[in-house]
CSV table of C-alpha atoms and ligand atoms in Angstrom, one decimal:
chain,number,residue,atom,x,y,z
A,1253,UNK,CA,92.7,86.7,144.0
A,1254,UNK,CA,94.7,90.1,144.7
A,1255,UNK,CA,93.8,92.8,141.8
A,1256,UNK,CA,96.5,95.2,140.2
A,1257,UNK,CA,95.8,98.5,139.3
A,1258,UNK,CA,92.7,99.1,137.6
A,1259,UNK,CA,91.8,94.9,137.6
A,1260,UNK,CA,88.7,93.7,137.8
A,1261,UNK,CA,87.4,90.3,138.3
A,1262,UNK,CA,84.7,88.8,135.3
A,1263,UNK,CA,83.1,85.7,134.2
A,1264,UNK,CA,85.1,84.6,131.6
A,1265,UNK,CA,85.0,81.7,128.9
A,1266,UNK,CA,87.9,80.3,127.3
A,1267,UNK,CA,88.9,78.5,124.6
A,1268,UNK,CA,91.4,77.3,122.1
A,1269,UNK,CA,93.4,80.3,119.8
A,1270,UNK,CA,91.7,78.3,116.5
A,1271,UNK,CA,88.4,79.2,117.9
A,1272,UNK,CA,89.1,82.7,119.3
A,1273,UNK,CA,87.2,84.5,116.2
A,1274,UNK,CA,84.1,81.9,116.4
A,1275,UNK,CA,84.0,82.9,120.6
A,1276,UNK,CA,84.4,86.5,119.7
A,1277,UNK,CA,81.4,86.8,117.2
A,1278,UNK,CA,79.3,85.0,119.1
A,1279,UNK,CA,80.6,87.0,122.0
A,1280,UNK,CA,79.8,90.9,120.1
A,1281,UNK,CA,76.2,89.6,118.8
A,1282,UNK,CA,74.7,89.2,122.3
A,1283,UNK,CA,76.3,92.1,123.4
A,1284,UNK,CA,77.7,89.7,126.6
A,1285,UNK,CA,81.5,90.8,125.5
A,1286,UNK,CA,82.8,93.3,128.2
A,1287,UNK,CA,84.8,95.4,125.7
A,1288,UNK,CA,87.0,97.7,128.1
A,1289,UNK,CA,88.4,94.7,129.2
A,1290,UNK,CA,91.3,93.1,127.5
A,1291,UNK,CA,91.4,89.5,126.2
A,1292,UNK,CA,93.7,87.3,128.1
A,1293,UNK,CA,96.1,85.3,125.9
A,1294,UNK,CA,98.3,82.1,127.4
A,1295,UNK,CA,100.4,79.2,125.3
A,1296,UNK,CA,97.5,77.5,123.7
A,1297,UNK,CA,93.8,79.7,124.8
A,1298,UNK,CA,92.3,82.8,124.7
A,1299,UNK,CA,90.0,84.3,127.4
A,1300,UNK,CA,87.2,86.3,127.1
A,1301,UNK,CA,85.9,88.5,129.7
A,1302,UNK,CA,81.7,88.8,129.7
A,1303,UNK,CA,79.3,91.0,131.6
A,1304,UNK,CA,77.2,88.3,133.3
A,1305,UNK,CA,77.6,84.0,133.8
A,1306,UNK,CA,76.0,82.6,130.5
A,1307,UNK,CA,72.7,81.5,131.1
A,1308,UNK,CA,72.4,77.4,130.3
A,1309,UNK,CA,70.9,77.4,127.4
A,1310,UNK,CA,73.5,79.8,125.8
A,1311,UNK,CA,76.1,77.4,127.2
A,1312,UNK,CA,74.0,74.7,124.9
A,1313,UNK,CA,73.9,77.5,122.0
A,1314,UNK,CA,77.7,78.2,122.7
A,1315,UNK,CA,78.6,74.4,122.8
A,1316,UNK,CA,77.3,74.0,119.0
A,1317,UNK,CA,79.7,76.2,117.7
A,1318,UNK,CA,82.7,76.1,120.0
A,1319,UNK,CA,82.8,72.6,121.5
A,1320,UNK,CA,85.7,73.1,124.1
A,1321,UNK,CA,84.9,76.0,126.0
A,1322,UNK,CA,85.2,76.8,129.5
A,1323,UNK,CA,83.7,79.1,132.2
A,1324,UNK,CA,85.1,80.5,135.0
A,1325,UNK,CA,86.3,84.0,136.8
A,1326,UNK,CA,89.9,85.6,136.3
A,1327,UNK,CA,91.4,89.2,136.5
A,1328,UNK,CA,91.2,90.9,133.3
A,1329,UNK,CA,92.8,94.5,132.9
A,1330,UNK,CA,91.8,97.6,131.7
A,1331,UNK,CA,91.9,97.9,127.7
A,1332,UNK,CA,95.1,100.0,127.2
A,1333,UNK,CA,94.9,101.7,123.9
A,1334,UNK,CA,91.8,102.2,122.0
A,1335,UNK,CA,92.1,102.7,118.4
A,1336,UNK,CA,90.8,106.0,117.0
A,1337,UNK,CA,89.9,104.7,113.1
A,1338,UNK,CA,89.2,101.6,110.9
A,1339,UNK,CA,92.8,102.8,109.8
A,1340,UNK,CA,94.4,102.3,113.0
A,1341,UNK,CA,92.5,99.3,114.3
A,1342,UNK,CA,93.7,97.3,111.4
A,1343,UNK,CA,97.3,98.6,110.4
A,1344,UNK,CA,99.0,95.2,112.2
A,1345,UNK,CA,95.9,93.2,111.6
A,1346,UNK,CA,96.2,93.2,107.1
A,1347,UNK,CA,99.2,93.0,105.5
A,1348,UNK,CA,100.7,96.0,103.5
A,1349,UNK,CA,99.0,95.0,100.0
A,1350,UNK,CA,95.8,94.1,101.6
A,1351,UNK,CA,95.9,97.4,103.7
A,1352,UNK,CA,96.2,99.2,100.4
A,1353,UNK,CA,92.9,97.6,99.1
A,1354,UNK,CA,90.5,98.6,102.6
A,1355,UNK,CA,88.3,101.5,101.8
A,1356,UNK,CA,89.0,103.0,105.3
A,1357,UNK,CA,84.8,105.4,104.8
A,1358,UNK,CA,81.8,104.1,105.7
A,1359,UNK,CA,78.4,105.3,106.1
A,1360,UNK,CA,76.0,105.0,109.5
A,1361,UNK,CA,72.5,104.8,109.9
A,1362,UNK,CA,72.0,105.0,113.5
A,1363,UNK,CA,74.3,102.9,115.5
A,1364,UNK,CA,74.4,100.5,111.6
A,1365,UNK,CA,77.6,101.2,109.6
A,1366,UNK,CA,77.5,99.6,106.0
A,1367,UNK,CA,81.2,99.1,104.4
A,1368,UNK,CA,82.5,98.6,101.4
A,1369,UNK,CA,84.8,95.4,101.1
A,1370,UNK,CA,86.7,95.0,97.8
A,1371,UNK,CA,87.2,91.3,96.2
A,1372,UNK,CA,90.2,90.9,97.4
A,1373,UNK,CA,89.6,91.4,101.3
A,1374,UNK,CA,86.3,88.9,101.1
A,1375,UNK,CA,88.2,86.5,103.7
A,1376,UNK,CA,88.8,89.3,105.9
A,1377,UNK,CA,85.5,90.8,106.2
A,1378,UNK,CA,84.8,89.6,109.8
A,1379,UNK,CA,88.5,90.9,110.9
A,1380,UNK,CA,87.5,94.1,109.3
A,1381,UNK,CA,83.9,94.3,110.7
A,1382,UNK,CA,85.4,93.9,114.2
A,1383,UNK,CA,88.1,96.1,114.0
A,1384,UNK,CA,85.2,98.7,113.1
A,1385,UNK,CA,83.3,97.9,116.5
A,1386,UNK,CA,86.5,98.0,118.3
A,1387,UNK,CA,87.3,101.6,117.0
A,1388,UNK,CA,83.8,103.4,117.1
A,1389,UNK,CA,82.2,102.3,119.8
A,1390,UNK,CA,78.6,104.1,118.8
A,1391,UNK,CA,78.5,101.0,116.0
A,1392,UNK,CA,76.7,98.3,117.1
A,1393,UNK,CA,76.2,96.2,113.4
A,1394,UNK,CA,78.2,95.7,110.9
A,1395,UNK,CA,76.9,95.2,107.2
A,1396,UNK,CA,78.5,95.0,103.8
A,1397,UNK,CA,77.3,96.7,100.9
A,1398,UNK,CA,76.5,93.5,98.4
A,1399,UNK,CA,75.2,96.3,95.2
A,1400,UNK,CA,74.8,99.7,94.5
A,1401,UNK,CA,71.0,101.1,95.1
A,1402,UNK,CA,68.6,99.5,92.5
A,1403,UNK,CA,65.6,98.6,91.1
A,1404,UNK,CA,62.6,100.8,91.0
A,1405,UNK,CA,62.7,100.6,94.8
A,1406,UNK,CA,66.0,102.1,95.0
A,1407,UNK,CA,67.2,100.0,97.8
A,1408,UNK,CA,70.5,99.0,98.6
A,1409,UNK,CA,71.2,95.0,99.3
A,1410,UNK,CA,73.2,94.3,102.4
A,1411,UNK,CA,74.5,91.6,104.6
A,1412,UNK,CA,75.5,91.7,108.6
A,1413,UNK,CA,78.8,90.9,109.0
A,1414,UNK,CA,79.5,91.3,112.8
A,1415,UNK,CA,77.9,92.5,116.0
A,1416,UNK,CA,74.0,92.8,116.9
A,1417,UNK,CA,71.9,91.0,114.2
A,1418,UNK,CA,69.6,94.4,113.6
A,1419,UNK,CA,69.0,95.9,110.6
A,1420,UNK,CA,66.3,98.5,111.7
A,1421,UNK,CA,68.2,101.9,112.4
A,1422,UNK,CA,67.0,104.6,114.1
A,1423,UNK,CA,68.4,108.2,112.8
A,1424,UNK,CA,67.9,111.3,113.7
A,1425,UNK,CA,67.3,114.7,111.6
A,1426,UNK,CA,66.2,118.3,112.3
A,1427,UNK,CA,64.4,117.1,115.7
A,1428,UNK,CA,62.8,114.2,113.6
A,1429,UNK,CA,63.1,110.4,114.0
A,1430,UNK,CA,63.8,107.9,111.8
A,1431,UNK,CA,62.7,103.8,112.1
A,1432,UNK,CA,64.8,102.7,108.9
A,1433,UNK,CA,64.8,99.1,107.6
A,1434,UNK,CA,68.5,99.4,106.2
A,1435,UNK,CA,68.5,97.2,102.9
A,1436,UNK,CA,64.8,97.2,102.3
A,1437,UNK,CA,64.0,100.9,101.8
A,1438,UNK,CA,66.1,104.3,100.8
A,1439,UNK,CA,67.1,106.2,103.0
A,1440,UNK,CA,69.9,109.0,102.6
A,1441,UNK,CA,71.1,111.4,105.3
A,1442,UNK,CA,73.1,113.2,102.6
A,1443,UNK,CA,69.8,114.5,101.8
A,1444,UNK,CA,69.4,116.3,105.0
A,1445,UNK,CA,70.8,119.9,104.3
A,1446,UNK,CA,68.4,119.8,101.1
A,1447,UNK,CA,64.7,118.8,103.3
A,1448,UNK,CA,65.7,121.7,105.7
A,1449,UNK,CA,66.3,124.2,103.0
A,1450,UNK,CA,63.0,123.4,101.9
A,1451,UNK,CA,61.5,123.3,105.1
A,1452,UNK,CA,62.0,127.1,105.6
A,1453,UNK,CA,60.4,128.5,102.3
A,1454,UNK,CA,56.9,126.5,103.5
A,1455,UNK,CA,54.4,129.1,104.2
A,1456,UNK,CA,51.6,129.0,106.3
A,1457,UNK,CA,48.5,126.6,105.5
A,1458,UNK,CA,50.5,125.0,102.2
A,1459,UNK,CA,49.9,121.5,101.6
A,1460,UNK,CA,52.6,119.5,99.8
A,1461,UNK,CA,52.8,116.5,97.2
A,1462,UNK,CA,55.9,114.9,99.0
A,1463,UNK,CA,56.6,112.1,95.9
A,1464,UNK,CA,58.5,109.1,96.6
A,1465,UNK,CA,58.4,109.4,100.1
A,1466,UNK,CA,60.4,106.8,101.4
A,1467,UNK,CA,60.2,106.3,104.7
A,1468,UNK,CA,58.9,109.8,105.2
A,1469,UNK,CA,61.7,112.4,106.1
A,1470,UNK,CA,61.2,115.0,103.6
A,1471,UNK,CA,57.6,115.6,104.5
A,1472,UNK,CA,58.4,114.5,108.3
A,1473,UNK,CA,61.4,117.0,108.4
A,1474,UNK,CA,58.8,119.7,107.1
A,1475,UNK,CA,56.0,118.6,109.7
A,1476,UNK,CA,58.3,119.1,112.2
A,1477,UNK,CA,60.1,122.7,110.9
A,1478,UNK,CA,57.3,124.7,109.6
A,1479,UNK,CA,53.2,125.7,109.2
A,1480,UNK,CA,52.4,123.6,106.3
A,1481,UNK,CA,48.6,122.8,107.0
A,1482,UNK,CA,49.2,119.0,105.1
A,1483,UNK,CA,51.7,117.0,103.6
A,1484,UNK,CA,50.4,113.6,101.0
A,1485,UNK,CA,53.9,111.1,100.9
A,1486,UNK,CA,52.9,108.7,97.9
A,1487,UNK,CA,55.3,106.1,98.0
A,1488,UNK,CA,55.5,102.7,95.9
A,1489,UNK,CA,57.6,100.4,98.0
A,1490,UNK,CA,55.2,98.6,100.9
A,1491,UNK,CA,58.3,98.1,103.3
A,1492,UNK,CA,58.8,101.7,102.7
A,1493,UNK,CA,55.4,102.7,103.3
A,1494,UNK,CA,55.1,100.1,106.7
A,1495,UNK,CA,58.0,102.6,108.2
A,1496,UNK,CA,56.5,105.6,106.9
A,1497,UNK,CA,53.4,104.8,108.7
A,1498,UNK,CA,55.6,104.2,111.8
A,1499,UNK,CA,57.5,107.2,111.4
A,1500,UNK,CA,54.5,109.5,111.0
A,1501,UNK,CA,53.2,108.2,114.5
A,1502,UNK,CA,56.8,108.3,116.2
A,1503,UNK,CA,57.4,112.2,115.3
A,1504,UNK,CA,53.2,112.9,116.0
A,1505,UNK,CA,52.3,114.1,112.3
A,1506,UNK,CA,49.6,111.9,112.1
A,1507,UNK,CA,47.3,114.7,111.4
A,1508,UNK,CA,49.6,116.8,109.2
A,1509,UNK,CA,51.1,114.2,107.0
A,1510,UNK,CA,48.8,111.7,104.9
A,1511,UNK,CA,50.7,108.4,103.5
A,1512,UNK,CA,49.8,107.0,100.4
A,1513,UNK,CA,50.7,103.5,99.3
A,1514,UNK,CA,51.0,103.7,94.9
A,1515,UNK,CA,52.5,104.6,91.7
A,1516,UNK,CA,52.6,108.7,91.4
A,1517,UNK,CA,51.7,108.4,87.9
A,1518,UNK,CA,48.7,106.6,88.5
A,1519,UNK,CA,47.3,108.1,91.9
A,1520,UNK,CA,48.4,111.9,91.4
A,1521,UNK,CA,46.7,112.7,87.9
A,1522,UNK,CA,43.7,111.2,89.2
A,1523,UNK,CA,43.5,112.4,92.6
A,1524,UNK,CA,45.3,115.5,93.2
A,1525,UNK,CA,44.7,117.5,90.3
A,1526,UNK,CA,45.1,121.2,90.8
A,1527,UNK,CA,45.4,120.4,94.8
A,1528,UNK,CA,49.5,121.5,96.0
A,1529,UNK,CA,51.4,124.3,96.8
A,1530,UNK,CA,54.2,122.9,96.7
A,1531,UNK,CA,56.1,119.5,95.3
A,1532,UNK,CA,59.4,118.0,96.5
A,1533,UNK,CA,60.8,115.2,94.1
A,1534,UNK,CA,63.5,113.4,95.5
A,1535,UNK,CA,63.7,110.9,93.0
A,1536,UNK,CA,66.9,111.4,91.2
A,1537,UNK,CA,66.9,108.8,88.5
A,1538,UNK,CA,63.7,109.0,86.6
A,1539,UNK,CA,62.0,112.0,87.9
A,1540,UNK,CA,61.6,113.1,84.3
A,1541,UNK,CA,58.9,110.3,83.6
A,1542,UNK,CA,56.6,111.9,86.3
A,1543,UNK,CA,56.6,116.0,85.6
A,1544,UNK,CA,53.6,115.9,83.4
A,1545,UNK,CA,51.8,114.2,86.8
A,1546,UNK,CA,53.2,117.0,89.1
A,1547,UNK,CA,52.3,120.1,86.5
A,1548,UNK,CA,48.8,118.4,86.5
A,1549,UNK,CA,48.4,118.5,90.6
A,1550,UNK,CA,50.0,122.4,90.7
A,1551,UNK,CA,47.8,124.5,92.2
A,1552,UNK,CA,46.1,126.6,89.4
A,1553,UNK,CA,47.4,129.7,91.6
A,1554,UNK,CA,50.8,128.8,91.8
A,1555,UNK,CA,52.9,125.8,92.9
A,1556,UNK,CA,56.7,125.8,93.7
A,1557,UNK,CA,58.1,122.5,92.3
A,1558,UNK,CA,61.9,121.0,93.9
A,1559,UNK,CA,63.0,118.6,91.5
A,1560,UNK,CA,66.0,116.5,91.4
A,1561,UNK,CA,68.0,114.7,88.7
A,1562,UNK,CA,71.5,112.7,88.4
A,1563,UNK,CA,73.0,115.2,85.2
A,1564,UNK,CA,76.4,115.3,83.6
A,1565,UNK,CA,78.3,117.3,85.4
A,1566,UNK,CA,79.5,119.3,82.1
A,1567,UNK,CA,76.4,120.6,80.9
A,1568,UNK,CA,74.2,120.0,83.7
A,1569,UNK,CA,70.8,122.0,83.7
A,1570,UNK,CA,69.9,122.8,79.8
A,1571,UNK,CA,68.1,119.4,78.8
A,1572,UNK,CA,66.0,119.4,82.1
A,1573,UNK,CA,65.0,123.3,81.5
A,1574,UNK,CA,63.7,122.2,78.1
A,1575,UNK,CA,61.8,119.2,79.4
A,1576,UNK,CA,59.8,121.7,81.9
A,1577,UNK,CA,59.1,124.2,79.2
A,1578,UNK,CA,58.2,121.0,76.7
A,1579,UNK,CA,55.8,119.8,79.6
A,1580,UNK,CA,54.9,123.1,80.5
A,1581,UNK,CA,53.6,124.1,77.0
A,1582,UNK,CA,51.5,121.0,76.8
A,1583,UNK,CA,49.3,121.5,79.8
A,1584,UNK,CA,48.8,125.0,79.3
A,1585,UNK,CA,50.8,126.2,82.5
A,1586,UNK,CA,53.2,129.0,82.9
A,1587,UNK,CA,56.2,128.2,84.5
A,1588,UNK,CA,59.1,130.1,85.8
A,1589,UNK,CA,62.4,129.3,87.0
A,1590,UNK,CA,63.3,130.6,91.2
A,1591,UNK,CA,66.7,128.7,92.2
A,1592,UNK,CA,69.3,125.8,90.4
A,1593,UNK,CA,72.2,124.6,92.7
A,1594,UNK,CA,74.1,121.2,92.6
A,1595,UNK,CA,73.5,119.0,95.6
A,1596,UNK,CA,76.1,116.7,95.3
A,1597,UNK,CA,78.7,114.9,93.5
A,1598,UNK,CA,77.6,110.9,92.4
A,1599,UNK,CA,80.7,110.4,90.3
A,1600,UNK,CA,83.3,112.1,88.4
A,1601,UNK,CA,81.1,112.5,85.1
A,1602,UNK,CA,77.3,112.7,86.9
A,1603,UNK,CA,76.5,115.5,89.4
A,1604,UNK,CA,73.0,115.4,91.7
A,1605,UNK,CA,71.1,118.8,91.0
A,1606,UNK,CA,67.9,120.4,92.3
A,1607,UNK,CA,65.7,123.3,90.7
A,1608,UNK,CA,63.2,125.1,92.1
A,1609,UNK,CA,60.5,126.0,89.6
A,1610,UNK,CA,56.8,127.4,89.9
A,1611,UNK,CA,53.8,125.8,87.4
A,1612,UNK,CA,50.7,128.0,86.9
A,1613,UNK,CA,48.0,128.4,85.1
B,956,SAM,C1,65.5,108.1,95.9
B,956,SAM,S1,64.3,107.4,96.9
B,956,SAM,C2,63.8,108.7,97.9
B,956,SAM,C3,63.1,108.3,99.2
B,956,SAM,C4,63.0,109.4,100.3
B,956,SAM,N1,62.3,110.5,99.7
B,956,SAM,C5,64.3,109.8,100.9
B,956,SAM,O1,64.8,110.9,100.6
B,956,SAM,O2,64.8,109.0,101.7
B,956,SAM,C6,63.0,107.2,95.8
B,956,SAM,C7,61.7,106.5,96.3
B,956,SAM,O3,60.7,106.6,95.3
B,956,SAM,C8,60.0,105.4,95.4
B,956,SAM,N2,59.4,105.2,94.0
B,956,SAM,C9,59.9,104.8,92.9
B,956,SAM,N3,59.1,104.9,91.9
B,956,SAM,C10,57.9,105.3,92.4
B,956,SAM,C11,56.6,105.6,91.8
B,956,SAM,N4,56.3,105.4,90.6
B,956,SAM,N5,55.6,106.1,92.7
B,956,SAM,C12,55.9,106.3,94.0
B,956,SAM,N6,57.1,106.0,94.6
B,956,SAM,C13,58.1,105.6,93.8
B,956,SAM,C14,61.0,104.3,95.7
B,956,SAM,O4,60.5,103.2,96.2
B,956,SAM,C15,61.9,105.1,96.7
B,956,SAM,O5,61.5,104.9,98.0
């Protein structure tokens, strides 16, 4: 076979147009689909270039799914045009109504993006999840978002909807890595600006209460950017704490940071009172329920406190001042006030807000 310019000769399989999609997912999740290649179209078949000959056995696999395929090695040419967004990759692919409906963001963890699909687009999530490989080539799994983040967990359900069946991500932060088991623990990189700010006002020797540690990257972020002589991440969420564990080993803070599997109300009160110098509280719904435990395990010397709440965005710091001073008075402790500042935005009426705060005796 003679080759035109820039044509290269692959294994290929081919099969009927009905069963292109079904080829082409099978195709993406074994990473065997040689993407810089384009498909080969003719009256009534598709072809597929691949990296390598399928072994026999995924010929067997393949077989169960698309009965009629074939093997054998053609031309292909170079992929011409690459689309540059989710936008772009689907404007011919959706018709105008339905192109009006695709929420075009999406968030990655790693080489994991999780997408929104309204209602109405349901039958064209694969179309949509493979339009999103073919435009960012970093992504290597789709998922869907099937909930917001709940329970006490906080987790956010999800379901893989194209390429590589993996849902454990690996992220990176402020020279730290992350192992995150996307849909079974939280995780948010929005978060990241915050754990760094916090990171620089650790002094020498402190050791810190991180409280619903997740997976670890508050404490692991301030491991990694700063003296603190010990962090204790008390999580509740076993999955969460299996990753923790993993991520305290990957980023070597196995001597620095000390996981804790439990319910802060229950372990802190008992075992940490008058023990930190500092607290971080990233628990944003709730938080409120678990101040009198934190004032408890302040250092009688002093103890800077970072806690975080979901607010209304129209009066947004007033009830959660009064709550410390309420808390404050009945323990005895002196507290005072050292930064407020809005995080982020959640929705139009609820803002996400952190204040700094020292407890005292
Ligand atoms: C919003 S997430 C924050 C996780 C992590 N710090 C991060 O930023 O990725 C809150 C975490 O608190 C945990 N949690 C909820 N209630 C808890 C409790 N009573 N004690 C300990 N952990 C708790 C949840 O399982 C969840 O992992």
């Amino acid at each position: 076979m003679k080759a035109g310019q820039g044509e290269c000769e692959f294994f290929s399989v081919k099969t009927e147009k009905k069963n292109a999609e079904k080829l082409h997912q099978w195709l993406v999740a074994r990473q065997l689909l040689e993407h810089n290649f384009e498909t080969m179209p003719s009256a009534d078949f598709i072809f597929f270039p691949i990296k390598r000959k399928l072994s026999e056995k995924e010929a067997k696999d393949l077989k169960k799914i698309v009965p009629s395929f074939a093997m054998n090695r053609l031309l292909f040419s170079p992929a011409t045009k690459q689309p540059k967004s989710l936008k772009e990759a689907l404007r011919e692919k959706l018709s105008q109504e339905e192109f009006s409906k695709l929420v075009s963001s999406f968030d990655t963890l790693g080489n994991i993006a999780i997408i929104e699909i309204p209602e109405e687009l349901e039958k064209k999530e694969k179309l949509i999840a493979n339009a999103l490989l073919q435009s960012n080539k970093s992504i290597k799994t789709v998922c869907k978002k099937l909930g917001a983040h709940q329970g006490k967990f906080r987790v956010e359900p999800v379901k893989i909807i194209a390429g590589e069946k993996n849902l454990v991500a690996t992220y990176r932060e402020s020279g730290c890595v992350f192992k995150i088991p996307v849909g079974k623990a939280f995780f948010s990189p929005r978060l990241g600006t915050e754990r760094m700010r916090i990171a620089r006002q650790i002094k020498p020797g402190e050791v810190i209460g991180a409280f619903f540690a997740g997976v670890g990257p508050f404490p692991i972020v301030f491991a990694k950017n700063s003296q603190m002589e010990a962090a204790f991440a008390i999580e509740l969420n076993p999955v969460a704490v299996k990753f923790l564990d993993e991520n305290i080993l990957l980023n070597k803070a196995e001597n620095r940071i000390f996981p804790v599997q439990g319910d802060v109300k229950k372990i802190v009160p008992k075992k940490f009172k008058d023990f930190f110098h500092r607290i971080v509280m990233p628990l944003p719904k709730g938080a409120e329920n678990f101040l009198e435990s934190a004032m408890i395990s302040a250092h009688p010397k002093g103890c800077v406190i970072h806690f975080y709440a979901f607010v209304p965005a129209a009066n947004p710091y007033e009830k959660i001042f009064s709550l410390i001073e309420k808390t404050a008075k009945k323990l005895c402790k002196k507290t005072r006030i050292l930064h407020k500042q809005k995080v982020r935005a959640f929705s139009k009426e609820t803002i996400q807000i952190v204040i700094d705060f020292e407890a005292r005796d």
